[in-house]
Short mmCIF file of C-alpha atoms and ligand atoms in Angstrom, two decimals:
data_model
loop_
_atom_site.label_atom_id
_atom_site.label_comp_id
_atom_site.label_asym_id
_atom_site.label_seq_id
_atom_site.Cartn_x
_atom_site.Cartn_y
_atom_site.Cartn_z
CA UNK A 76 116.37 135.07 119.16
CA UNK A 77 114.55 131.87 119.04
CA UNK A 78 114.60 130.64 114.85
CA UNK A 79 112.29 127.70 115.97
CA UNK A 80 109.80 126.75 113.46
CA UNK A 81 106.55 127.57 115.15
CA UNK A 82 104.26 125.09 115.52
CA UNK A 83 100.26 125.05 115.70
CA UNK A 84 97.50 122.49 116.25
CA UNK A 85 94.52 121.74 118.43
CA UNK A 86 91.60 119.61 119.22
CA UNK A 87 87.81 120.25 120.23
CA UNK A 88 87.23 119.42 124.24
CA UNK A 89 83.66 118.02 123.28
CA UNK A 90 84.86 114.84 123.28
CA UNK A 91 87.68 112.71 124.94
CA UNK A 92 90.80 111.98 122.23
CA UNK A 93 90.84 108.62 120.69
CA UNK A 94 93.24 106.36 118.62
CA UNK A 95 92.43 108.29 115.87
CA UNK A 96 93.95 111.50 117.52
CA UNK A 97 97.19 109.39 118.27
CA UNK A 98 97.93 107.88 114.82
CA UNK A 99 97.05 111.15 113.39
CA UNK A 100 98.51 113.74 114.79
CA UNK A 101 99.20 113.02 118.92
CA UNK A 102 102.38 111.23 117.92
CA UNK A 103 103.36 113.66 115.58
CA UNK A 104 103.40 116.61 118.19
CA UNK A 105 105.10 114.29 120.67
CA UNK A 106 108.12 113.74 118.46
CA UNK A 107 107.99 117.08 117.11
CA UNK A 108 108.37 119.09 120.47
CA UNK A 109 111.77 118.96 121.16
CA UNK A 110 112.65 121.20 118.33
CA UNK A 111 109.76 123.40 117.62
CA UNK A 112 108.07 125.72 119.50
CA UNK A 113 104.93 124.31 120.15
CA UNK A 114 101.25 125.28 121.11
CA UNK A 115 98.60 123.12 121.68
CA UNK A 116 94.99 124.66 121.73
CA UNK A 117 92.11 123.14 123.63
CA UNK A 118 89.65 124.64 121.10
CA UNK A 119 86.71 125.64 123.24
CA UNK A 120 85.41 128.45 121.57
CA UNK A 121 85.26 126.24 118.12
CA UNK A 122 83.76 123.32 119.97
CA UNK A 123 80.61 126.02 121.07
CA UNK A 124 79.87 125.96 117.21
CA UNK A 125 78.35 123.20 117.64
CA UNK A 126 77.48 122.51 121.57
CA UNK A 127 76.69 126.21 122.23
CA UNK A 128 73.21 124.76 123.98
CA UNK A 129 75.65 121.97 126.30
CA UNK A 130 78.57 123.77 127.47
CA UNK A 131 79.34 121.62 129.78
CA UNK A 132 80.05 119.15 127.52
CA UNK A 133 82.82 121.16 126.45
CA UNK A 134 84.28 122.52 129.90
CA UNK A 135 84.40 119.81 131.86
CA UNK A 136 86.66 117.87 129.40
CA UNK A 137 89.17 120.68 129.26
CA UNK A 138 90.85 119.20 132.07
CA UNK A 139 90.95 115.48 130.53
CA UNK A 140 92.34 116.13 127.42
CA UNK A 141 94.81 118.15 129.15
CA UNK A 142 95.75 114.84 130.87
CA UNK A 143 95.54 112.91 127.54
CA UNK A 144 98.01 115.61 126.39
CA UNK A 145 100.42 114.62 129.28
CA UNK A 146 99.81 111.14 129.34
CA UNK A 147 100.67 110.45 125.79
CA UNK A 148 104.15 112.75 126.28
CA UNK A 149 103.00 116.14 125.66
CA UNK A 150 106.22 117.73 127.55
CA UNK A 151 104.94 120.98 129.42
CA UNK A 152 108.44 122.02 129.24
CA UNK A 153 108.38 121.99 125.39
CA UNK A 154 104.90 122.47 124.26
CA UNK A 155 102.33 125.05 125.58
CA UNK A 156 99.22 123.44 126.25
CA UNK A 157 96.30 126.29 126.58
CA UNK A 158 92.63 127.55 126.10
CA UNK A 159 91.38 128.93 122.94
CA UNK A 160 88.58 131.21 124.92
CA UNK A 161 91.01 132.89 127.11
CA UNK A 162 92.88 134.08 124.41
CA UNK A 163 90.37 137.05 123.21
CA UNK A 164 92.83 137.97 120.73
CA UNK A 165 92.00 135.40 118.30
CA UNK A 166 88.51 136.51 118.67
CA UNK A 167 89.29 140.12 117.62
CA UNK A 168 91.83 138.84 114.73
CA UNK A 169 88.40 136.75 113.44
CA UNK A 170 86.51 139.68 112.97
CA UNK A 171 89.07 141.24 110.57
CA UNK A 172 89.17 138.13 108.58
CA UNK A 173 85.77 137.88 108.26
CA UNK A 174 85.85 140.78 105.64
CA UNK A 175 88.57 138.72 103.23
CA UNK A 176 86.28 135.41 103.04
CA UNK A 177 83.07 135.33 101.15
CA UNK A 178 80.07 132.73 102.54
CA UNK A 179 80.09 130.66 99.15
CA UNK A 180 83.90 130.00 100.22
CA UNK A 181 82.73 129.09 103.57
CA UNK A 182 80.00 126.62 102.17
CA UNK A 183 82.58 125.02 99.74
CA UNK A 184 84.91 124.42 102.72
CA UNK A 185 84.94 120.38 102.37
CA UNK A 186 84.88 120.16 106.31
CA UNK A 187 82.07 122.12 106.76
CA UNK A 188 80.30 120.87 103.99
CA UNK A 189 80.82 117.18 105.16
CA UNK A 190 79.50 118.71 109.07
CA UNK A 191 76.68 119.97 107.84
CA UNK A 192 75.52 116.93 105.95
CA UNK A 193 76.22 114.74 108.92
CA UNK A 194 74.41 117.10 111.29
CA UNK A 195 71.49 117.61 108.70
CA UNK A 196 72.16 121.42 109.03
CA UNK A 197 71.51 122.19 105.38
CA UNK A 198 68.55 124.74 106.03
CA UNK A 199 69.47 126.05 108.93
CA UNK A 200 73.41 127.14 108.79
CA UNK A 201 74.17 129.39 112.12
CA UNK A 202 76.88 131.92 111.36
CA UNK A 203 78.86 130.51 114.21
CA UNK A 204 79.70 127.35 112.78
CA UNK A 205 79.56 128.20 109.13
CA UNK A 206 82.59 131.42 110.36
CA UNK A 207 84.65 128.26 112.40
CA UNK A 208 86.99 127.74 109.74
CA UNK A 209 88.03 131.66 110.01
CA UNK A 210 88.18 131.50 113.60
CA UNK A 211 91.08 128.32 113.11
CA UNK A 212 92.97 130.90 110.73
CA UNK A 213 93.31 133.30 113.61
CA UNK A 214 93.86 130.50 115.50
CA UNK A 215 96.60 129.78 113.56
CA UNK A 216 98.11 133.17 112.44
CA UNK A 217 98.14 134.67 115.19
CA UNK A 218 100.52 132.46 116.54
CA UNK A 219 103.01 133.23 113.49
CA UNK A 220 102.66 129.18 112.77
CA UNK A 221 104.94 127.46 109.64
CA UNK A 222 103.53 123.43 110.81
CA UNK A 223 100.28 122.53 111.98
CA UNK A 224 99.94 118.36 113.17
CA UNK A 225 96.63 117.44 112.31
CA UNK A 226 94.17 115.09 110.90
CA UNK A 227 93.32 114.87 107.42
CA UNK A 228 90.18 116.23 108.00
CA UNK A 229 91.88 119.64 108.43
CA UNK A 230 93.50 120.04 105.21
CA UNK A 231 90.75 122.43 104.16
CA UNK A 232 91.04 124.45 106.66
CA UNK A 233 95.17 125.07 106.42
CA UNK A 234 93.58 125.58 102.50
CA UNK A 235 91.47 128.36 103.72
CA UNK A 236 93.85 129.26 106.18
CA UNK A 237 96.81 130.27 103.69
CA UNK A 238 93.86 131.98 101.05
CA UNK A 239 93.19 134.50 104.06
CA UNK A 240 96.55 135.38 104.73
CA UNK A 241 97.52 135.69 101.15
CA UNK A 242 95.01 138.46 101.12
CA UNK A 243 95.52 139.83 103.76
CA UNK A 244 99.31 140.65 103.00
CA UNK A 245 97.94 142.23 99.63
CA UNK A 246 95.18 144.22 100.70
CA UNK A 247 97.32 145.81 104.22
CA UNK A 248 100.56 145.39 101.54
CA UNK A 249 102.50 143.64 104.24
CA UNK A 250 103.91 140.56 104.85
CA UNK A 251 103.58 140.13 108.65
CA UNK A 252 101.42 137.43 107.95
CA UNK A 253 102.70 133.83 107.36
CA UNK A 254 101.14 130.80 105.77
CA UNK A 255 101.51 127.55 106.97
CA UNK A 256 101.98 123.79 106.04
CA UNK A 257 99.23 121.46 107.49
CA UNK A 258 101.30 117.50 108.77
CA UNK A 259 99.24 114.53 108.99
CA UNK A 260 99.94 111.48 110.90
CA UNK A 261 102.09 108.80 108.49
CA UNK A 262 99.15 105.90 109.15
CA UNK A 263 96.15 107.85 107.56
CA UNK A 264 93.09 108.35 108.61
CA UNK A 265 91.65 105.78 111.46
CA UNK A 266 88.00 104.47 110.72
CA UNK A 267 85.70 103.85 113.52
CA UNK A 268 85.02 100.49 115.06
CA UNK A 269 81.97 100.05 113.09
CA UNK A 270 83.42 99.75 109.82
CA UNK A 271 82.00 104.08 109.36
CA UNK A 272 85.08 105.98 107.83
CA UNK A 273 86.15 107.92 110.63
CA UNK A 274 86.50 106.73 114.15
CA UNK A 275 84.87 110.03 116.28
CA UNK A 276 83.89 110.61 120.00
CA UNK A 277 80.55 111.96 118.77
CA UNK A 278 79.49 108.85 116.50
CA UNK A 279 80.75 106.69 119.54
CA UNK A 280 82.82 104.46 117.30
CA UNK A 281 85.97 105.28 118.59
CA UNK A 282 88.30 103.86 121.80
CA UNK A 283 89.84 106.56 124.02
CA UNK A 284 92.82 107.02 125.43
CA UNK A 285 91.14 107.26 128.35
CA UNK A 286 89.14 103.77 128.01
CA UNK A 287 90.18 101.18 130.78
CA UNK A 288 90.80 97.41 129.29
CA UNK A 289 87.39 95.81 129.76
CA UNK A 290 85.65 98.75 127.71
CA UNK A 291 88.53 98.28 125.17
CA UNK A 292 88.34 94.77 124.79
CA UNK A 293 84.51 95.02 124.33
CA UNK A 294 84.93 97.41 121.59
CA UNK A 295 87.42 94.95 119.94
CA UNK A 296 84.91 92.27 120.43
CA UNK A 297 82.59 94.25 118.52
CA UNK A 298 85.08 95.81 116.07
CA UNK A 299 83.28 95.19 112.03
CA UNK A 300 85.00 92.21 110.14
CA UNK A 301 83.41 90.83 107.43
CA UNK A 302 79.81 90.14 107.68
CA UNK A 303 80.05 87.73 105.59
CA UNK A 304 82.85 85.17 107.80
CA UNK A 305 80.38 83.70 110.03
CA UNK A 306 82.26 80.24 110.45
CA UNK A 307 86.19 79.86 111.13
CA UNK A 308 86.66 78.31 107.66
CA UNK A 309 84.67 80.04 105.92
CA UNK A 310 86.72 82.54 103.28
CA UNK A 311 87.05 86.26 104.95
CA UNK A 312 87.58 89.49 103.55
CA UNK A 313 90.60 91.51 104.50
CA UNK A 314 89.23 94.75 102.67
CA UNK A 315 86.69 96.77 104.64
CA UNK A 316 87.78 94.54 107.92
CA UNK A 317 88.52 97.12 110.76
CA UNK A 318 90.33 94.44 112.40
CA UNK A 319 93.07 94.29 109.80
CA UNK A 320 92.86 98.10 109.57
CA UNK A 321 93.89 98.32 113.07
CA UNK A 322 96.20 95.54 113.01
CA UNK A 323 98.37 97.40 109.63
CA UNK A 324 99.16 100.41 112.10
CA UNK A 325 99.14 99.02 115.31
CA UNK A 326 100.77 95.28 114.88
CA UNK A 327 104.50 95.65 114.63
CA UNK A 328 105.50 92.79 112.66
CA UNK A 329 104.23 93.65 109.06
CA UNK A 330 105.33 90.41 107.71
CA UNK A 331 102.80 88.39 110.39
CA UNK A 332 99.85 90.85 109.38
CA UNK A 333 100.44 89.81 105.65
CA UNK A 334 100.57 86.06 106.85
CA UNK A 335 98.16 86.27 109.00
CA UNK A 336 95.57 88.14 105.59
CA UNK A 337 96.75 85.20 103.68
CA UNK A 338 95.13 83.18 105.90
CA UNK A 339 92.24 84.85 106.79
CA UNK A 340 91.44 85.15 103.09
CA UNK A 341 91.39 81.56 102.57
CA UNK A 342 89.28 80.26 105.38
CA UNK A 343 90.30 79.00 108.73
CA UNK A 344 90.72 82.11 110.88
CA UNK A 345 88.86 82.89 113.20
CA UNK A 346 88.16 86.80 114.23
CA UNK A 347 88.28 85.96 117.63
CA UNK A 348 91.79 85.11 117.07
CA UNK A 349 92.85 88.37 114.89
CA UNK A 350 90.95 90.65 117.69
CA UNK A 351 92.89 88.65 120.75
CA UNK A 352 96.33 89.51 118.86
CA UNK A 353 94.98 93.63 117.89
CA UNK A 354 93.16 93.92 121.89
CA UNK A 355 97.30 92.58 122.86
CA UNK A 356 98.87 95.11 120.23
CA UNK A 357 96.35 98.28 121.90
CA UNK A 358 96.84 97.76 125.45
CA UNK A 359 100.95 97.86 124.66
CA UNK A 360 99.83 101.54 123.53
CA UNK A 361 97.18 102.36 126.10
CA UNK A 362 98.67 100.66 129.21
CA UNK A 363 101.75 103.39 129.75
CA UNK A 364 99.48 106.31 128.70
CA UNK A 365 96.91 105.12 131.42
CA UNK A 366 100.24 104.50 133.60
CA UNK A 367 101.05 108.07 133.05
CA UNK A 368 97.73 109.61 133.80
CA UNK A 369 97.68 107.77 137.41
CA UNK A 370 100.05 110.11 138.10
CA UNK A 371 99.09 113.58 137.35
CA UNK A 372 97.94 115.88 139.78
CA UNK A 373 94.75 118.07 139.49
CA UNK A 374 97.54 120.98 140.15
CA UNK A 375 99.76 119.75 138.00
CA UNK A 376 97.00 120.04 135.40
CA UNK A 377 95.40 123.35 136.24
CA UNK A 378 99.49 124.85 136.22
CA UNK A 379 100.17 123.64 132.80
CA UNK A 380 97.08 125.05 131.49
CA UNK A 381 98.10 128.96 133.46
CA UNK A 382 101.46 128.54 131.99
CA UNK A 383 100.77 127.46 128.36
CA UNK A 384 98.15 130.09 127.98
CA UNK A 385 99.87 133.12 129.38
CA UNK A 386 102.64 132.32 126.95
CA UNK A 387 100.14 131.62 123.88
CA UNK A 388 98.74 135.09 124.44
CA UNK A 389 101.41 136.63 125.03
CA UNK A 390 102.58 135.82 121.53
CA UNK A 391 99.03 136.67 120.09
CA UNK A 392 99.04 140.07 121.56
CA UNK A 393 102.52 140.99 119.84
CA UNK A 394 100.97 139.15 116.88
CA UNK A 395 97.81 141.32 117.16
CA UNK A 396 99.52 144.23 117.73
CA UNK A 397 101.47 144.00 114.51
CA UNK A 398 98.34 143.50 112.80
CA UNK A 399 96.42 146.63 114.12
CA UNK A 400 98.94 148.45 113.15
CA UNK A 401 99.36 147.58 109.37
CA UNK A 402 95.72 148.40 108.93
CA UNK A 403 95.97 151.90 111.05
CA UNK A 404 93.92 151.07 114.28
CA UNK A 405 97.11 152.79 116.66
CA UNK A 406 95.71 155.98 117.38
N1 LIG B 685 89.37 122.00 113.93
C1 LIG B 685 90.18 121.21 114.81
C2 LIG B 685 89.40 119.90 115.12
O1 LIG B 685 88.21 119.84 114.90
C3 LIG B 685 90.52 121.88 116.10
C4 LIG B 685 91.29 123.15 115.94
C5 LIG B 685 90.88 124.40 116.31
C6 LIG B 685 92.61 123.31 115.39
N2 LIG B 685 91.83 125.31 116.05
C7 LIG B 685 92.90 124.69 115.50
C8 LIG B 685 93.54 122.44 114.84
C9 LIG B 685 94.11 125.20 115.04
C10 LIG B 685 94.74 122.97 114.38
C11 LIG B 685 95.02 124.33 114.48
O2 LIG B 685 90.00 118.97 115.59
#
């Protein structure tokens, strides 16, 4: 029998993954791999919530992320990499949460509060997107997962998450279901090259794994410093000053970042300078990962994606099963 801890995580196709993914949670699930057993969602379905009008935004980057996945060391052989919509289990497993979570949870979800404002949904909430965070808990469950590698961001839902199966297990008097720990990325949360507080495909603020090294060197160019450091010896701020944000996780030598703040805080460095040493410090990152993707086949692509889902669902049907039959539906 495989004792494996089970692990669970996923991103949204509607956009391409971006530094932020890596730092937060793409490294994490790279180095985790070898000793869980790990499944990957490419969360379709959840990304409709909010692109139900463009799905083609969503389909045709099922593929790319796939290669992101691969390209950043996502091992096929250890992790199964697969799509949330051909999984109709989870679907079914949603509807049976939906009677354990009231909508004033739903609206005090953090996440989806935090959505709505940025999407100025507030007067017109679609049940779709306000149910998302109960579709992740079947998501979750019904893969029987103990870790899910994620970005801070998710922490509500795991929150959510474990409330539904705790009530489950007391209202069906069972304890087939199994709550779960939610791991975040040791470098925090990744703000967006504008200076905004989370770097995101969808407020364009973000470089891609994908990006090729003029694009990423214009986004350094443009990366926020301090407004206020218009001339080299002028006094800069370090605080606030993407650059230096960047340069803490991505710059190895800790004791040159310090140096180099010292500096920068009392006139005389110029951000040209800084963004020369971080554009350096994220092609060393990028440049294998976009080595890695050369290589990948469309077949190779399309056979990960059969493989990792037919052995997702098979797990969610035994999963599924077990829960139809605690509440009686085996006639
Ligand atoms: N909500 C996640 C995101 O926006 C994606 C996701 C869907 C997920 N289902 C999941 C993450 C299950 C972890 C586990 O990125």
């Amino acid at each position: 029998m495989n004792m494996k801890k089970v692990l669970v995580t996923g991103d949204r196709p509607s956009g391409k993954l971006h530094l932020g993914h890596y730092v937060g949670s793409l490294l994490n699930r790279v180095k985790m791999q070898a000793d869980h057993e790990t499944y990957i969602m490419i969360a379709d379905v959840q990304a409709l919530t909010d692109h139900f009008a463009t799905p083609d935004l969503i389909t045709k980057n099922v593929h790319e992320i796939t290669r992101d996945y691969l390209s950043v060391g996502i091992n096929p052989e250890l992790s199964n990499i697969y799509i949330q919509s051909q999984i109709p289990e989870i679907a079914e497993l949603t509807i049976y949460y939906m009677n354990l979570v009231t909508v004033s949870r739903l609206e005090r979800n953090p996440t989806i509060k935090t959505e709505i404002a940025q999407k100025n949904m507030e007067d017109s909430i679609l049940v779709g997107f306000l149910c998302y965070p109960i579709n992740q808990a079947a998501d979750i469950t019904i893969l029987g997962a103990d870790i899910v590698p994620t970005g801070e961001d998710q922490f509500p839902m795991i929150e959510q998450t474990n409330e539904i199966v705790r009530k489950f297990n007391r209202i069906y008097n069972t304890n087939i279901l199994k709550e779960c720990s939610c791991l975040v990325g040791s470098t925090g949360r990744l703000p967006g090259i504008d200076g905004k507080k989370k770097a995101s495909k969808s407020l364009g603020n973000a470089i891609s794994l994908a990006d090729d090294s003029t694009t990423v060197k214009e986004k350094i160019w443009n990366m926020f410093t301090d407004p206020n450091h218009l001339k080299v010896n002028d006094k800069g701020r370090v605080e606030g000053n993407v650059v230096f944000t960047y340069l803490d996780i991505f710059h190895e030598n800790k004791d040159e970042v310090s140096a180099l703040k010292d500096h920068y805080q009392k006139g005389g460095l110029g951000d040209v300078k800084l963004k020369s040493l971080l554009y350096e410090d994220i092609e060393s990152v990028l440049t294998p990962i976009r080595e890695k993707r050369q290589t990948l086949t469309n077949k190779q692509v399309i056979d990960v994606l059969q493989n990792g889902t037919q052995n997702a669902r098979k797990k969610a049907q035994s999963v599924l099963h077990s829960v139809r039959n605690v509440i009686g539906f085996n006639y």
